[in-house]
CSV table of C-alpha atoms in Angstrom, one decimal:
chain,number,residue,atom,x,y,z
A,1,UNK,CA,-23.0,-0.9,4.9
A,2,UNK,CA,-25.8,-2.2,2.6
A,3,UNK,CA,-24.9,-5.8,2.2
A,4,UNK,CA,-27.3,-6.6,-0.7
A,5,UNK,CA,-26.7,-3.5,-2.4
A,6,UNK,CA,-22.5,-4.0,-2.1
A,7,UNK,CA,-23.1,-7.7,-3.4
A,8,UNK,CA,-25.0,-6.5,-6.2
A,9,UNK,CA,-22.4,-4.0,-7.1
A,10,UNK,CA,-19.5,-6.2,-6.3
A,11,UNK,CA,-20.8,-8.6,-9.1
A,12,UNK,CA,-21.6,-5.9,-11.6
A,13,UNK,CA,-17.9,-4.9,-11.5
A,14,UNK,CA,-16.1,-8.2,-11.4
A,15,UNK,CA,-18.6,-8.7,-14.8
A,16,UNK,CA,-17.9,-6.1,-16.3
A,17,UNK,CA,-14.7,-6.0,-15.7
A,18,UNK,CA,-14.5,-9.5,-17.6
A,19,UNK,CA,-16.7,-7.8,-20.4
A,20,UNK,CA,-13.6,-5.2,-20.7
A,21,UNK,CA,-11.4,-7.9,-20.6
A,22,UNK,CA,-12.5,-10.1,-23.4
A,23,UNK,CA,-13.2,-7.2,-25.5
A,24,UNK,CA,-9.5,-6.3,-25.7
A,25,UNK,CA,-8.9,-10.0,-25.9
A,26,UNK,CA,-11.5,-9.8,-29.6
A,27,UNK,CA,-10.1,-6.4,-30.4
A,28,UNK,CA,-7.6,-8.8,-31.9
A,29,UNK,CA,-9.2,-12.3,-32.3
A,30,UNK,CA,-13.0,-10.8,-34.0
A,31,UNK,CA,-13.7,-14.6,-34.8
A,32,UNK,CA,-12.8,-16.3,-32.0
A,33,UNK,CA,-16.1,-17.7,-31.8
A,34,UNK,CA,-15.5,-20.0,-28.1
A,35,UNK,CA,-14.3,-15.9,-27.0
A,36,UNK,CA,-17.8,-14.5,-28.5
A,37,UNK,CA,-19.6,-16.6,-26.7
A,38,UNK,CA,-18.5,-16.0,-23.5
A,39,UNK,CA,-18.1,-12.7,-23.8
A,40,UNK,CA,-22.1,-11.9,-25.0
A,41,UNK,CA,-23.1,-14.4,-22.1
A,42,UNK,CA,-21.6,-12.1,-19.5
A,43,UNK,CA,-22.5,-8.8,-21.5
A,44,UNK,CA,-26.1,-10.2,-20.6
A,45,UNK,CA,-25.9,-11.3,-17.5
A,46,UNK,CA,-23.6,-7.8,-16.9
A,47,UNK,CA,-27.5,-6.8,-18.0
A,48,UNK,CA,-29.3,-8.0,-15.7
A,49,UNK,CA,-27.5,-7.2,-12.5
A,50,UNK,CA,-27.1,-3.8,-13.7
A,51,UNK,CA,-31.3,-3.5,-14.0
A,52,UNK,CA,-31.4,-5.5,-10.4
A,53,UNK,CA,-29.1,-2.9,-9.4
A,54,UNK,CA,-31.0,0.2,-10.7
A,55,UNK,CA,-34.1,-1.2,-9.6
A,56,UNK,CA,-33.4,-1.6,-6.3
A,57,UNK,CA,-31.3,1.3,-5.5
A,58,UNK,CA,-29.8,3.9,-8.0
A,59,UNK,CA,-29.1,4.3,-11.4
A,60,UNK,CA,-25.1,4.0,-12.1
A,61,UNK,CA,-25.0,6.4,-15.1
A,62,UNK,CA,-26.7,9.3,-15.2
A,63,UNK,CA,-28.2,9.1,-19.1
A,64,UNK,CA,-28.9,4.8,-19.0
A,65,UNK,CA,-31.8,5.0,-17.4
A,66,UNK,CA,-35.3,6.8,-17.1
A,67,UNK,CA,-35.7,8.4,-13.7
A,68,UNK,CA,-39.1,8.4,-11.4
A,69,UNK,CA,-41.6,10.8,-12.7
A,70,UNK,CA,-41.3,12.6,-8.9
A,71,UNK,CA,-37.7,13.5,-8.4
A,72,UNK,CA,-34.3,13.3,-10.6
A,73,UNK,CA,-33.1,10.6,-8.5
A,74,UNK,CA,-29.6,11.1,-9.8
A,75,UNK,CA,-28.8,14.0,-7.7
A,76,UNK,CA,-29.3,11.9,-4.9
A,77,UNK,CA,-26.0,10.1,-2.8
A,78,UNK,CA,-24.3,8.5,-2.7
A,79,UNK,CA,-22.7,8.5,-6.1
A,80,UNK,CA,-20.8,5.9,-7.8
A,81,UNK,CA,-17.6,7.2,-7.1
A,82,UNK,CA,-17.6,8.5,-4.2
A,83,UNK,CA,-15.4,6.0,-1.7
A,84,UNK,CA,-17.6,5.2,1.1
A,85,UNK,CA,-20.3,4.4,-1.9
A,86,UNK,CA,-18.0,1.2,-2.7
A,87,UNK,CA,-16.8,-2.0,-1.3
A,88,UNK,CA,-13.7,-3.8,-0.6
A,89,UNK,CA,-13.3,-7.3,-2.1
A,90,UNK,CA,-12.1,-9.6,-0.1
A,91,UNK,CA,-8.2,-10.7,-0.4
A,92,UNK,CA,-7.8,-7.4,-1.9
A,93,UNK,CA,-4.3,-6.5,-0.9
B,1,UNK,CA,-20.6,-17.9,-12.8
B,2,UNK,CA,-17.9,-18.3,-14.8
B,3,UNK,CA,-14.9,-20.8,-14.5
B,4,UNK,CA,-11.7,-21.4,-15.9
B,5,UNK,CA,-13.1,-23.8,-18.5
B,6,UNK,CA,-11.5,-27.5,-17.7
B,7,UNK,CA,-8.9,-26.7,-20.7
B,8,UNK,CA,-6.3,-29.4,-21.2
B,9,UNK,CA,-3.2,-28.4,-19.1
B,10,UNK,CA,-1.0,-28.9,-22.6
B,11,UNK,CA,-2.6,-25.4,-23.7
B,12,UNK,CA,-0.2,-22.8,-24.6
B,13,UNK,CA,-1.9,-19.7,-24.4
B,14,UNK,CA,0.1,-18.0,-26.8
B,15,UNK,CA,1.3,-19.0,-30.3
B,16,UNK,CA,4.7,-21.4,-31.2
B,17,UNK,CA,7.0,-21.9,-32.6
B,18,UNK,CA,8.3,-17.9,-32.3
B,19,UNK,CA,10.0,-17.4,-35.6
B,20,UNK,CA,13.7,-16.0,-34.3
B,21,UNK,CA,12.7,-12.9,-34.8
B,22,UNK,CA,16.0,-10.6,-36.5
B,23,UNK,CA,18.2,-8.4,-33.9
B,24,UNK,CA,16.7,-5.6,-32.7
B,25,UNK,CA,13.3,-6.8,-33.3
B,26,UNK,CA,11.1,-7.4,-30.4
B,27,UNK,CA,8.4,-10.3,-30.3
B,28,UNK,CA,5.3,-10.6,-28.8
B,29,UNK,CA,3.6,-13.9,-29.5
B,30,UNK,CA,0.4,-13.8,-30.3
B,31,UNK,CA,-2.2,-15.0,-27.9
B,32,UNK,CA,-4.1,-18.0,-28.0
B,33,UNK,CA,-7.2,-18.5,-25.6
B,34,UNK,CA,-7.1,-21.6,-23.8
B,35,UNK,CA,-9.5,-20.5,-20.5
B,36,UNK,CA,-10.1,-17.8,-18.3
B,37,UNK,CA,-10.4,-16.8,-14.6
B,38,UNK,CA,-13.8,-16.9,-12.9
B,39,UNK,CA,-15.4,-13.9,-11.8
B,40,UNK,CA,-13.7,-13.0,-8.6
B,41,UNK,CA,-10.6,-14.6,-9.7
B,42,UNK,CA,-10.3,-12.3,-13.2
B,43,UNK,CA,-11.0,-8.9,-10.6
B,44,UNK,CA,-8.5,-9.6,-7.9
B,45,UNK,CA,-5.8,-10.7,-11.0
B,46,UNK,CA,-6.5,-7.9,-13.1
B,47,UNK,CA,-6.8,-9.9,-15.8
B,48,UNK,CA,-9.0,-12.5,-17.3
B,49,UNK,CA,-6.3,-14.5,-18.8
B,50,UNK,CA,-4.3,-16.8,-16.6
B,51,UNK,CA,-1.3,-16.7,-18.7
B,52,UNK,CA,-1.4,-12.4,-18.8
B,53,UNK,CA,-1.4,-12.8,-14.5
B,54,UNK,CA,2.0,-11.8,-14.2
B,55,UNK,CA,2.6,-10.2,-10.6
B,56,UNK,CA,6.0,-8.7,-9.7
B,57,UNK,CA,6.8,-10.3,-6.7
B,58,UNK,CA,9.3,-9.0,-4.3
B,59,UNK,CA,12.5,-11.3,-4.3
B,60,UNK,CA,13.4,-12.5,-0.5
B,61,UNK,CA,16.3,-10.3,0.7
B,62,UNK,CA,18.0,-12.7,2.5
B,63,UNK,CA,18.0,-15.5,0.3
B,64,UNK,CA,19.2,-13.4,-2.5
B,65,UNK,CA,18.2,-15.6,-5.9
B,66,UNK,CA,16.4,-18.5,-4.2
B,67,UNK,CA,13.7,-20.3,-5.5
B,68,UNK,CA,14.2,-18.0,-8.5
């Protein structure tokens, strides 16, 4: 269990799962502009973690970001979905 | 990270008065933003919207309609 890498990755979701969130929310609201705001702050720091992430570990999609000139480093596990790759938050039922 | 802004406890998150809407017609007001969950908060609710955080919760068999 990689501590760092599961807190990293545990904040990347919970952002962009708020990033989802508010963009349903402005689906339906476009100038809510209190909404915008929060919503472009977290799509950047959602940025940010995501290049933490990839820096230090693995890149999440397989077409986002430039591999080491050595190997594909995709191919490598674990990958993103796979269960023991992710973490449990916790109070999760 | 992100906090449920300190909104006013008076806000309605969703839009009043409802016009009565006709028979047969179903409603759904629209929303209002008034604050959201922070980040852990928004992930464990499924939602960033405290008033869309609407678990079913599993009535108490032996007190029937308690605390309804």
């Amino acid at each position: 269990m990689n501590n760092k890498r599961d807190s990293i990755l545990n904040r990347l979701t919970m952002l962009d799962f708020m990033a989802v969130d508010l963009h349903l929310y402005l689906n339906t609201h476009p100038n809510d502009k209190e909404v915008i705001e929060k919503y472009n702050e977290i799509i950047k720091e959602a940025e940010e973690v995501r290049y933490e992430y990839e820096k230090n570990f693995a890149p999440l999609c397989s077409f986002r970001s430039a591999s080491s000139e050595h190997h594909f480093n995709w191919i490598n596990n674990p990958w993103p979905w796979s269960r023991k790759f992710n973490y449990y938050i916790e109070g999760e039922e | 990270m992100y906090s449920a802004k300190n909104c006013p406890s008076n806000c309605i998150p969703y839009q009043t008065p409802i016009e009565p809407s006709s028979l047969s017609r179903a409603y759904v007001p629209f929303q209002i933003y008034c604050s959201i969950y922070g980040e852990k908060q928004s992930l464990l609710s499924g939602t960033v919207f405290p008033g869309l955080y609407k678990p079913y919760v599993k009535k108490n068999e032996n007190c029937g309609n308690c605390g309804k």
